Coordinates of C-alpha atoms and ligand atoms in Angstrom, one line a residue:
X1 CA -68.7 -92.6 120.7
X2 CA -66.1 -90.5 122.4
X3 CA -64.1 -91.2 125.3
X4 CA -63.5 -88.7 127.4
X5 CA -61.2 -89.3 130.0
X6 CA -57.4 -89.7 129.4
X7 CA -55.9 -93.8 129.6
X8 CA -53.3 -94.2 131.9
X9 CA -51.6 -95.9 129.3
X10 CA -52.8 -95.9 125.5
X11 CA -51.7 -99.4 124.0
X12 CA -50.8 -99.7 120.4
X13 CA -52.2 -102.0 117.8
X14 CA -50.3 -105.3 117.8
X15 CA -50.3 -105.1 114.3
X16 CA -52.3 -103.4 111.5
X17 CA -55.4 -103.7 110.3
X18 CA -54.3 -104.4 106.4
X19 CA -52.3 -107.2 107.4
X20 CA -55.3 -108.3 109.7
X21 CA -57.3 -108.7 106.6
X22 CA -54.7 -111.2 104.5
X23 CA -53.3 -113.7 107.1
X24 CA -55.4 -116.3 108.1
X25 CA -57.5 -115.8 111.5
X26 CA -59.5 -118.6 113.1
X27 CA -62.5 -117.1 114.0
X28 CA -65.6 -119.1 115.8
X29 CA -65.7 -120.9 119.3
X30 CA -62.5 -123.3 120.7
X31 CA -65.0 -126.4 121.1
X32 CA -67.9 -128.2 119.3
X33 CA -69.9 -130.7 120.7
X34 CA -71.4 -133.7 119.1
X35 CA -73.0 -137.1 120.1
X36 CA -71.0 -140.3 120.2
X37 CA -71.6 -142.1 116.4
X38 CA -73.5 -139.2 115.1
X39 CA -72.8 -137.6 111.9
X40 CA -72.0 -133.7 112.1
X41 CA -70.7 -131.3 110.2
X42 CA -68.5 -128.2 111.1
X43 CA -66.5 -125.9 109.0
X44 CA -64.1 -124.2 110.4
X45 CA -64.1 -120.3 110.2
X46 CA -61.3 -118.6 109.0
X47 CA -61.3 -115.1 107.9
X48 CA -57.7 -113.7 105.5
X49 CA -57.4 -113.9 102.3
X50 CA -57.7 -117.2 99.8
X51 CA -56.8 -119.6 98.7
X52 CA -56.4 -121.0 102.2
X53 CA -55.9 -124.5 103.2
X54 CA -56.6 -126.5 106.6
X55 CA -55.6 -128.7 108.4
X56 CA -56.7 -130.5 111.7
X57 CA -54.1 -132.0 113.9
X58 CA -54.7 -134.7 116.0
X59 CA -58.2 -135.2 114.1
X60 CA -59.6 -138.6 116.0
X61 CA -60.7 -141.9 113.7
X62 CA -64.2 -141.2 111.8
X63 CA -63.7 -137.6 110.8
X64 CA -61.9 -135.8 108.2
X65 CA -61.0 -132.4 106.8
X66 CA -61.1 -130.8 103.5
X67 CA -58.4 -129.5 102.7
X68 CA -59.7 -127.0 101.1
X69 CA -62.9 -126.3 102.6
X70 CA -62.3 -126.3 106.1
X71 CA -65.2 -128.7 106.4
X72 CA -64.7 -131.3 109.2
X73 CA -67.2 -134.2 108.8
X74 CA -68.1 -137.6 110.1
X75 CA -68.8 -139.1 113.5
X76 CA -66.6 -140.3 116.2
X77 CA -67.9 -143.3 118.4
X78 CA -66.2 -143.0 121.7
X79 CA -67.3 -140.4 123.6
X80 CA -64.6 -138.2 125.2
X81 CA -63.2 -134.9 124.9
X82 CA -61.0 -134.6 121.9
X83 CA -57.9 -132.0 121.5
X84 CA -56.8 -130.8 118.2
X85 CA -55.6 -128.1 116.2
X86 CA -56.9 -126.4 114.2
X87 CA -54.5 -124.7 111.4
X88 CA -55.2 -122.8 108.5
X89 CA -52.7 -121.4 106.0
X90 CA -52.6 -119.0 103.3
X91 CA -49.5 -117.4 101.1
X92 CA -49.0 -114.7 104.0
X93 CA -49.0 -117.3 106.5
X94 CA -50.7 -119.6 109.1
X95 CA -52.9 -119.5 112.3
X96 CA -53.4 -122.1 114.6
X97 CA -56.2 -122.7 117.4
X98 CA -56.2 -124.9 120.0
X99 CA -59.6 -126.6 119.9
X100 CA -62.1 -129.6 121.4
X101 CA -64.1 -132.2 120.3
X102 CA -66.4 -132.7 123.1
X103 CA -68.4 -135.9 122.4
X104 CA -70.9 -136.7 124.5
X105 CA -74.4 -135.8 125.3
X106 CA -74.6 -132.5 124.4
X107 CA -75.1 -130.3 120.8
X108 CA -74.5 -126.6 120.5
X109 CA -72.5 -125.8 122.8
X110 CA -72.0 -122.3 121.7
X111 CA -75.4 -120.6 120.3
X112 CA -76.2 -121.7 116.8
X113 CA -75.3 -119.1 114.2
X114 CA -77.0 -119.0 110.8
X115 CA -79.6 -117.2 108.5
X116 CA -83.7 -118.3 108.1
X117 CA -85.8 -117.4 105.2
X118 CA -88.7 -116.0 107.5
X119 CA -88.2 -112.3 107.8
X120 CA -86.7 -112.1 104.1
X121 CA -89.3 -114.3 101.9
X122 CA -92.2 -114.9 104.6
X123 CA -94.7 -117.2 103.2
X124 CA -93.4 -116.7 99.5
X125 CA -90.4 -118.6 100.1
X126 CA -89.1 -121.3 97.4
X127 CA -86.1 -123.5 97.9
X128 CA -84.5 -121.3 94.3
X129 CA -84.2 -118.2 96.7
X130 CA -83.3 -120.4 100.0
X131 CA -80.2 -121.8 97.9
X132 CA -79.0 -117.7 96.3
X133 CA -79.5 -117.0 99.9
X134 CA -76.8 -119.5 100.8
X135 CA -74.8 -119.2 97.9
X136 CA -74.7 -115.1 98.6
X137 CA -73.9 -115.9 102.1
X138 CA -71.0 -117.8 100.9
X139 CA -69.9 -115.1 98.5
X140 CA -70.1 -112.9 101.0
X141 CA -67.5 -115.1 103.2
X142 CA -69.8 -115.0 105.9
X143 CA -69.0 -118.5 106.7
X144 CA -65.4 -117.4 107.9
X145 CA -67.2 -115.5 110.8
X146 CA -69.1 -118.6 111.8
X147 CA -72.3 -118.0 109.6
X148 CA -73.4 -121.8 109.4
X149 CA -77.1 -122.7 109.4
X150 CA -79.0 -122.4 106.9
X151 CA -83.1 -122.8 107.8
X152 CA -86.0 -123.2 105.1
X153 CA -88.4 -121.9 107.6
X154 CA -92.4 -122.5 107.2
X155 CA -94.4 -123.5 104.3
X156 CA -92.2 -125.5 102.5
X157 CA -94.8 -128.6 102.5
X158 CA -98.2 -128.7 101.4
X159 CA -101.8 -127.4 102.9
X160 CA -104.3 -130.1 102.6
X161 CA -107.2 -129.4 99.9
X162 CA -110.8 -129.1 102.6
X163 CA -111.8 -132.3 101.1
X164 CA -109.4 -133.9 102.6
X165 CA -110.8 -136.9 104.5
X166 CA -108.1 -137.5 107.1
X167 CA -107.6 -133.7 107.3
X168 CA -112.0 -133.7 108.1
X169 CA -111.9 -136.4 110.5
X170 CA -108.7 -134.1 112.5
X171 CA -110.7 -131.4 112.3
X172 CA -113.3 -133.3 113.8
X173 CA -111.3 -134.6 116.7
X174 CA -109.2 -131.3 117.0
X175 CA -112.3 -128.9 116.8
X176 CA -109.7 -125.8 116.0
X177 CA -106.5 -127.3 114.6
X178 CA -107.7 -127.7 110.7
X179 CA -109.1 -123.9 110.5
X180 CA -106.0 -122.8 112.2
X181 CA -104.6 -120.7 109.3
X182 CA -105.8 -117.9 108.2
X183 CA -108.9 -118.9 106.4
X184 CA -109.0 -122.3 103.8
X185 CA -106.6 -121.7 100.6
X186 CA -104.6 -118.5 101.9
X187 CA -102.0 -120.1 100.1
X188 CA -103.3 -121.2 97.0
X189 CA -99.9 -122.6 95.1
X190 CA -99.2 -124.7 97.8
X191 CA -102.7 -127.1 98.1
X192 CA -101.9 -130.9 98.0
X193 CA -101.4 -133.7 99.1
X194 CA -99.5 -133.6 102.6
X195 CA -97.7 -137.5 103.0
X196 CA -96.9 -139.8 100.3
X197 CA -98.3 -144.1 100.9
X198 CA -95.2 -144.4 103.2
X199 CA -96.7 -141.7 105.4
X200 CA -93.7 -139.2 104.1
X201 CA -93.6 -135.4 103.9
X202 CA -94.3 -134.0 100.2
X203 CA -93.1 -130.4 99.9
X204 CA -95.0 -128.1 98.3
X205 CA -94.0 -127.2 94.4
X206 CA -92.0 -124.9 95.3
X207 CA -89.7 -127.6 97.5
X208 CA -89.8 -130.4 95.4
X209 CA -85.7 -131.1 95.5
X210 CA -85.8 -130.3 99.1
X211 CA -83.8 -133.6 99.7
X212 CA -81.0 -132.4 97.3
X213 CA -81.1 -129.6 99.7
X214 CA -78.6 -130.8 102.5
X215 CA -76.2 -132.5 100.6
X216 CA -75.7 -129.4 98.7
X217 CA -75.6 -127.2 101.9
X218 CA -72.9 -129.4 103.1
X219 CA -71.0 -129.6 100.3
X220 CA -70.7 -125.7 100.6
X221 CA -70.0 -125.8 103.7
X222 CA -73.3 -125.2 105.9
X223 CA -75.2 -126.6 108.3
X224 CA -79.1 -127.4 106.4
X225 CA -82.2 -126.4 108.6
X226 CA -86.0 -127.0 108.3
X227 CA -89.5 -126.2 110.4
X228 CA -92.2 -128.0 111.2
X229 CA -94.6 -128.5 114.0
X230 CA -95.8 -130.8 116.6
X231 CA -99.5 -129.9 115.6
X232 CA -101.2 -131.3 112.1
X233 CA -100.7 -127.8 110.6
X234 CA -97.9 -124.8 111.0
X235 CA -98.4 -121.6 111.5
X236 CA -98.6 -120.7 107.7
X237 CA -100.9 -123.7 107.5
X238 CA -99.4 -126.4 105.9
X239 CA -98.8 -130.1 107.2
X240 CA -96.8 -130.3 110.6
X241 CA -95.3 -133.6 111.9
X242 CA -98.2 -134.3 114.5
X243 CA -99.1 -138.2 114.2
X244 CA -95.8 -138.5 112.1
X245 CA -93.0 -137.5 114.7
X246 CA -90.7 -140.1 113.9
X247 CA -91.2 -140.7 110.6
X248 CA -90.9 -136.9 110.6
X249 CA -87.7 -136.7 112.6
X250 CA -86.1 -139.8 110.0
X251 CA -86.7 -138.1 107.0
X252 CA -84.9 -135.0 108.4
X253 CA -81.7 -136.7 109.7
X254 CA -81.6 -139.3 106.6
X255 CA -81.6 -136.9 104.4
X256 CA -78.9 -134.5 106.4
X257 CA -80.7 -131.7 107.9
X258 CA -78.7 -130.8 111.1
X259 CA -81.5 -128.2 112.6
X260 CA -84.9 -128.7 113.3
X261 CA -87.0 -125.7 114.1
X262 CA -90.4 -126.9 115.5
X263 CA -92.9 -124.5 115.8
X264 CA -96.3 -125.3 118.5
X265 CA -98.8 -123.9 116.2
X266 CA -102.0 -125.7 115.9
X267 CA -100.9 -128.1 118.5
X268 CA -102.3 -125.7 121.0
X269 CA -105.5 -127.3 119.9
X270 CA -104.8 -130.5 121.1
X271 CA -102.5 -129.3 124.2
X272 CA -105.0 -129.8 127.1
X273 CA -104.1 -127.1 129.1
X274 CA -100.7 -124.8 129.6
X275 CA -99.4 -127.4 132.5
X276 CA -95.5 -128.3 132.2
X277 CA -96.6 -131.8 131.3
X278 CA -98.8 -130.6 128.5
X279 CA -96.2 -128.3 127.7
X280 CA -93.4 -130.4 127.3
X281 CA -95.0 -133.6 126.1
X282 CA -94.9 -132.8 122.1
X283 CA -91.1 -131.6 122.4
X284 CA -89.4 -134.2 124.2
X285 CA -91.3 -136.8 121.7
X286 CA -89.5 -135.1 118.9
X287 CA -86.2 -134.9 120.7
X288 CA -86.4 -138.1 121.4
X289 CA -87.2 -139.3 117.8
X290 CA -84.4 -137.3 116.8
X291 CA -82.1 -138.8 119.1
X292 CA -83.1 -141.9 117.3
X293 CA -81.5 -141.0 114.3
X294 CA -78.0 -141.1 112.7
X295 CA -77.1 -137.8 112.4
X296 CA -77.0 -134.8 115.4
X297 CA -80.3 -132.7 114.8
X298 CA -80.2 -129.6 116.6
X299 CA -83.7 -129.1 118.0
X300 CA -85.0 -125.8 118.1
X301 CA -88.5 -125.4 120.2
X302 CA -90.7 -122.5 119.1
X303 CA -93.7 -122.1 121.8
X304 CA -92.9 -118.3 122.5
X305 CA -92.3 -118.5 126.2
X306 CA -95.0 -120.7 127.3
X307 CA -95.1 -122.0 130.6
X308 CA -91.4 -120.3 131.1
X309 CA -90.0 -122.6 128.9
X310 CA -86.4 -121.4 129.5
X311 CA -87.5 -123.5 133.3
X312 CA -88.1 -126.7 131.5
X313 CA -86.5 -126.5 127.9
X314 CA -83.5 -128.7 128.9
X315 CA -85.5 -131.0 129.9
X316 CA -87.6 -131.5 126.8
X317 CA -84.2 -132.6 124.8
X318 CA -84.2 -129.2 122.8
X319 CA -80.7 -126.7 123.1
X320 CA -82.7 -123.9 122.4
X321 CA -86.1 -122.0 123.1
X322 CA -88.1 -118.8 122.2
X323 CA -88.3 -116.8 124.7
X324 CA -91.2 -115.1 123.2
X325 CA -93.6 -114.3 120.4
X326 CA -92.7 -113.1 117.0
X327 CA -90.5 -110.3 117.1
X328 CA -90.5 -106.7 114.5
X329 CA -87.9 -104.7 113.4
X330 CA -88.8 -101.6 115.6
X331 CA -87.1 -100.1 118.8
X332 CA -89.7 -101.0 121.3
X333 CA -89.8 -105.2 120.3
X334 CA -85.9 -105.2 120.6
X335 CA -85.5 -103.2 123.4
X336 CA -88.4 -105.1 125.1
X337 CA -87.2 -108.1 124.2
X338 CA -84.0 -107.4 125.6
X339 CA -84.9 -106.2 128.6
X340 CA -87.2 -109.1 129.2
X341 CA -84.0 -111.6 129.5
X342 CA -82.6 -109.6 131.8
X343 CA -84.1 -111.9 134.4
X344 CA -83.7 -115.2 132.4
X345 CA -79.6 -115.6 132.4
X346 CA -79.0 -118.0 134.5
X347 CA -81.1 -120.7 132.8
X348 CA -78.6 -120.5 129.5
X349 CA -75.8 -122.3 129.9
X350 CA -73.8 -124.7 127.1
X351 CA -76.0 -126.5 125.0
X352 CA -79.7 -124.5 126.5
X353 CA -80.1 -121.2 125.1
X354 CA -82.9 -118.2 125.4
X355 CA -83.6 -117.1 121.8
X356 CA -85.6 -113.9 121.7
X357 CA -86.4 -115.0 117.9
X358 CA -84.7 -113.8 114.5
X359 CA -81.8 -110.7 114.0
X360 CA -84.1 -107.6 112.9
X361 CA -81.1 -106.6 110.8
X362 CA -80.7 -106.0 107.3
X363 CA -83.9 -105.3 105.2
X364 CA -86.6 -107.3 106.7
X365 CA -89.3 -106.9 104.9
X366 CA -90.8 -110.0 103.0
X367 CA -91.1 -108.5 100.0
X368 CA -92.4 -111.3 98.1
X369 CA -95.3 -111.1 100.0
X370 CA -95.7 -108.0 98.8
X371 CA -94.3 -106.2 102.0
X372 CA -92.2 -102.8 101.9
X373 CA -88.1 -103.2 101.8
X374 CA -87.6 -102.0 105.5
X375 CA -85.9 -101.8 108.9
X376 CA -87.5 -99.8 111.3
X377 CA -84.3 -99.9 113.1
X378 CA -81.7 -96.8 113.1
X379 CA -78.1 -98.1 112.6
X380 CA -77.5 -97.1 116.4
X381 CA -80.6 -99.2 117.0
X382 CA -79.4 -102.6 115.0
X383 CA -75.9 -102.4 116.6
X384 CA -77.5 -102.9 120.1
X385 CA -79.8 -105.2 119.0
X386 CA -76.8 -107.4 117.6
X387 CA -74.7 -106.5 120.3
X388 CA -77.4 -107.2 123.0
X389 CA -78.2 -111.1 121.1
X390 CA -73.8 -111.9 121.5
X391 CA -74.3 -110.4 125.3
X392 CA -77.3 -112.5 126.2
X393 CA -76.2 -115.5 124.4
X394 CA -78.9 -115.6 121.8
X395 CA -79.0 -117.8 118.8
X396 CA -77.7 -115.8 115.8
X397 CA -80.0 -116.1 113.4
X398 CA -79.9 -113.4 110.8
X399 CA -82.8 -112.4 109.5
X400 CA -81.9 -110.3 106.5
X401 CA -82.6 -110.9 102.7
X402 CA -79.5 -111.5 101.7
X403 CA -80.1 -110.1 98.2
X404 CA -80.1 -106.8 99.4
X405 CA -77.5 -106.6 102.0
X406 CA -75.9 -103.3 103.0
X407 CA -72.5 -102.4 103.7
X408 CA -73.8 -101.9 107.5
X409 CA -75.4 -104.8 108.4
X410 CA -72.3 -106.8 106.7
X411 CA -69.9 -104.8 108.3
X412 CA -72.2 -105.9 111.6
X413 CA -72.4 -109.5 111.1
X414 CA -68.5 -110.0 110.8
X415 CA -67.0 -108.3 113.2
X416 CA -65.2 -111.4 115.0
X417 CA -64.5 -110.0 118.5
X418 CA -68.6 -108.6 119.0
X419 CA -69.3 -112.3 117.6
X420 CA -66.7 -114.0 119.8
X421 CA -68.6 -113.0 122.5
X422 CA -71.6 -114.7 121.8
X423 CA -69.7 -117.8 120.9
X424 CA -67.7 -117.8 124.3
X425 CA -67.1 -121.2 125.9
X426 CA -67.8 -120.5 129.3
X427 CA -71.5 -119.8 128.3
X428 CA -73.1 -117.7 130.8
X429 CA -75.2 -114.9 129.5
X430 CA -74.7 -111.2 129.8
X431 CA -77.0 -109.6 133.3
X432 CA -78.2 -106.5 133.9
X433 CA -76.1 -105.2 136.1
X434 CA -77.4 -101.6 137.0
X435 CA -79.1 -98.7 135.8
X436 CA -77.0 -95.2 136.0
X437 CA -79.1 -92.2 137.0
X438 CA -78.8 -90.8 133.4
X439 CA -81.0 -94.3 132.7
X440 CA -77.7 -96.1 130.7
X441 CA -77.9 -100.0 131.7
X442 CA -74.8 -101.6 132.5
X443 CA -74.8 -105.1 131.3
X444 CA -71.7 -107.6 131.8
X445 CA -71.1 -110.9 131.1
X446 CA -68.3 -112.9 132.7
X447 CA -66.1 -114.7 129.9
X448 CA -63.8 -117.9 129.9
X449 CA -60.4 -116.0 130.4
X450 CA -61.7 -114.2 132.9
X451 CA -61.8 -110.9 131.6
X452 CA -65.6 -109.4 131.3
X453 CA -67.7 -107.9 128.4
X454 CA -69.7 -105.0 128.7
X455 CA -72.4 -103.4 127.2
X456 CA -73.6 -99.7 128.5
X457 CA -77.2 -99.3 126.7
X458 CA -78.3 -95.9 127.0
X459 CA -82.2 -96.2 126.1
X460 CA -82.7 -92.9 126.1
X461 CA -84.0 -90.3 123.3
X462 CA -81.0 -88.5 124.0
X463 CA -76.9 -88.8 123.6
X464 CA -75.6 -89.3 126.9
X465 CA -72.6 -88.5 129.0
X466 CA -72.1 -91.9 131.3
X467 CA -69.2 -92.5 133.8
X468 CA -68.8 -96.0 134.2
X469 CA -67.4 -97.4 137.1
X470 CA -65.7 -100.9 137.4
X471 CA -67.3 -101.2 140.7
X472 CA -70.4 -102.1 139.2
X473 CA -69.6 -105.2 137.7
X474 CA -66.1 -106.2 139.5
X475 CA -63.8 -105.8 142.4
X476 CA -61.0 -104.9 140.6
X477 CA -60.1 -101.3 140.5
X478 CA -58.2 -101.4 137.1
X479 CA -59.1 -102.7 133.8
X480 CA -57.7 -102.8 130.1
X481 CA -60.2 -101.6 128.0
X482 CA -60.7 -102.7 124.8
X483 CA -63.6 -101.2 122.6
X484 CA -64.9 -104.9 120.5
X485 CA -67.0 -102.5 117.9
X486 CA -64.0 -99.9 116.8
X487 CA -61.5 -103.2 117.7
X488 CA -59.1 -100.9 119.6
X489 CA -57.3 -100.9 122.6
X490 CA -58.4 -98.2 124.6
X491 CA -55.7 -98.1 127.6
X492 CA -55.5 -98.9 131.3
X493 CA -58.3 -97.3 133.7
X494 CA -58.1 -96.6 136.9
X495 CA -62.0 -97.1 138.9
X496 CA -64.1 -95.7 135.9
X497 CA -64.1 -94.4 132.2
X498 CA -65.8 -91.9 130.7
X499 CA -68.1 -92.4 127.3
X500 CA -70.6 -90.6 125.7
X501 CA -73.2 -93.0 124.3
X502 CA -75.8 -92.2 121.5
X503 CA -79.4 -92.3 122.1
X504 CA -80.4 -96.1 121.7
X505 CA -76.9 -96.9 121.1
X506 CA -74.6 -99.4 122.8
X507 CA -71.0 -99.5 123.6
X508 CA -69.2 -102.8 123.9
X509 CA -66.2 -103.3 125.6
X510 CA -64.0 -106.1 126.9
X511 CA -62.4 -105.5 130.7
X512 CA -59.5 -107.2 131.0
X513 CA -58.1 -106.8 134.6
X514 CA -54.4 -105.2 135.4
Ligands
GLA1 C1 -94.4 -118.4 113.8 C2 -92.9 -118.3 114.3 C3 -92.1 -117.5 113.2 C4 -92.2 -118.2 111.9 C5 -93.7 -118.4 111.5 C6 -93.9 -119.2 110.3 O1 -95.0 -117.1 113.8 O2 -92.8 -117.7 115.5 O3 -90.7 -117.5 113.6 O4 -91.6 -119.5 111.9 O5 -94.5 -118.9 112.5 O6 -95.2 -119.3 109.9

């Protein structure tokens, strides 16, 4: 991307990039929120080299820190807004961030950030390559960019044999609900027994230590995340949490999961129609079961968009919603699925979030299921589709198989300033703010220091030539610009700038005003 017009003023880099890379940088949001006596978890993310140690300051009764982790756990019982520090140190030196404990009603108050096994392992998925995941994740140091949830995503419990009386006298009742998969044993090592006497979940073979899992999530730092479903099956076809909501929603939180992805499924066979009350009903049963619990359990609805769910999701006790169906690592489902939130920004705020589904980034393809290794995506194409999720204020969810992760994609899922956006406090997502005649969209989204990030999308087939002017997304005449993708300081403009932008390509800027 070249700029073309000459900055007023060309600032230099406040320091340089090696050094950037050894001391110690606190990346991630300045606040976390969490109900009053709740368990959570949160690590803090600090990028610079190890060993580094941290420290909290002002840390309020019922939590602690590691030390050497960075992991902050526990539960405070008053609700208020807590200020610390946060400080981390290394042999080059320390960094300090001024941060709040908000405790009160609501949980993710930035977008939740993390990785799910759907678009790497698909239906194959075991909770041996869910852990390497992690543990690769870890390696990786994606934690230090905020990388925290880790989701075991659908079929980790069983299908029910067709003999299956309870399952026969559903089916029965629910006319569609028990043929809801795709046709009776399509996943043949994973026919059992669905609930134990106690009416408990039991996972599939390949999930048996799946309540070992949270425990060792935590202990390396992440955040543990499962799926289910209000209906009796999932979409892959094994035992939801219909009839079993709160027995459903205790088993998660006792056992530490801090993320609950629940998927509608076969309950559309027992939904009487699309109505808002229909709609909402299984949702706000399992928020409220999770409520219940000990521990904050991020709920995650999955109904695609039904019934403009963004309208209503708040309201069903979830913090975040798909916006729409399953999306595919091709041009035309990111771009469209981009350009269908356009219109839906001003339902997101802290704590409710649009989530136009899983990060097409990375190789996608679920090769254990015997799919192609794949991303139909150009780099161009993946850095507006990343850039685009931090602009609308998407949930991060990355859904690359993290065995075969590129220089590209890593370089794209830690760069700190793209993320910071996405992670901003003020949590108001990105609109679109007009189209150029050359067709190049002008996006902006206002941030909490009152500067503003940009995006210019050029959807075109072809590179394009764009003046920009500040006019279209401020009153202010001149701006420092700073480019968040190259991480440099671009000068002081007068009214517009210049840029040539490649064809499906983004550029992402941060305005900062005179
Ligand atoms: C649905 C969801 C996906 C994934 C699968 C699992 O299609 O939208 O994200 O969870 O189910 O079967």
């Amino acid at each position: 991307m070249r700029i073309l017009l000459t900055p007023i003023l060309v600032f230099m880099l406040p320091f340089m990039a090696a050094a950037q890379q050894t001391l110690p940088h606190i990346n991630g949001p300045r606040l976390y929120g969490a109900r009053p006596g709740k368990e959570f978890i949160y690590t803090i993310p600090a990028s610079g080299e190890r060993p580094m140690s941290f420290q909290v300051k002002r840390l309020p009764k019922g939590v602690t820190v590691d030390a050497g982790s960075g992991v902050i756990s526990g539960s405070i019982k008053k609700a208020g807004s807590y200020k610390v520090e946060l400080v981390a140190v290394n042999k080059h030196g320390k960094s300090a961030k001024a941060f709040t404990l908000v405790i009160g009603d609501k949980l993710a108050l930035t977008p939740p950030m993390g990785w799910s096994s759907w678009y790497s392992f698909g239906r194959s998925v075991t909770l041996d390559k869910v852990i390497r995941s992690a543990e690769i994740i870890r390696e990786k140091g994606l934690q230090q960019y905020g990388w925290s949830v880790i989701e075991i995503d659908d079929p980790w419990t069983n299908q029910p044999p067709n003999n299956d009386t309870t399952w026969i006298k559903l089916k029965q009742k629910t006319g569609t609900a028990y043929s809801y998969y795709e046709g009776p044993d399509n996943l043949p090592g994973r026919v059992g027994a669905t609930r134990d006497a106690n009416g408990t979940l039991i996972p599939n073979q390949y999930f048996k230590e799946i309540k070992k899992f949270p425990a060792l999530m935590h202990k390396m730092g992440f955040k543990a995340g499962i799926y289910s479903s209000p209906g009796p099956l999932t979409c892959g076809g094994v035992a939801g949490s219909y009839g079993h909501e709160l027995t459903d929603a205790k088993f998660f939180a006792d056992n530490g999961f801090d993320y609950l992805k629940y998927d509608w499924c076969s309950y559309g066979s027992l939904a009487k129609d699309e109505s808002k009350a229909e709609l909402i009903k299984p949702y706000r049963l399992m928020s409220d079961a999770l409520r219940a619990q000990k521990r904050d359990v991020i709920h995650a609805l999955c109904q695609y968009g039904m019934g403009n769910v963004w309208e209503w999701g708040n309201e069903s006790g979830g913090q975040l919603w798909r916006t729409e169906g399953d999306i595919t690592d091709n041009w035309k489902a990111v771009y469209s699925a981009i350009k269908k939130l356009a219109d839906k920004a001003a339902y997101v705020k802290p704590g409710n979030w649009n989530d136009p589904d899983i990060l097409q980034i990375g190789v996608v393809g679920a090769q254990s299921e015997g799919e192609a290794k794949r991303n139909h995506l150009t780099p161009d194409e993946q850095r507006t589709h990343f850039s685009m999720w931090c602009m609308l204020d998407a949930p991060l969810l990355i859904g690359a198989n993290m065995e075969l992760l590129d220089d590209f994609t890593l370089q794209l899922i830690t760069n700190e300033e793209v993320i910071a956006v996405n992670q901003d406090a003020l949590g108001k997502a990105a609109g679109l703010k007009t189209v150029l005649p050359n067709k190049v969209e002008v996006w902006s989204k206002p941030l909490e220091d009152g500067s503003i990030a940009v995006g210019l999308l050029n959807p075109t087939d072809q590179e394009q030539a764009t003046e920009f002017s500040f006019s279209t997304v401020a009153g202010s005449s001149a701006f420092h610009v700073r480019d968040l993708w190259q991480k440099k300081d671009l000068g002081l403009f007068e009214n517009k700038v210049s840029a040539s932008i490649p064809s499906h390509g983004i550029i992402l800027w941060k305005l900062v005003k005179k």
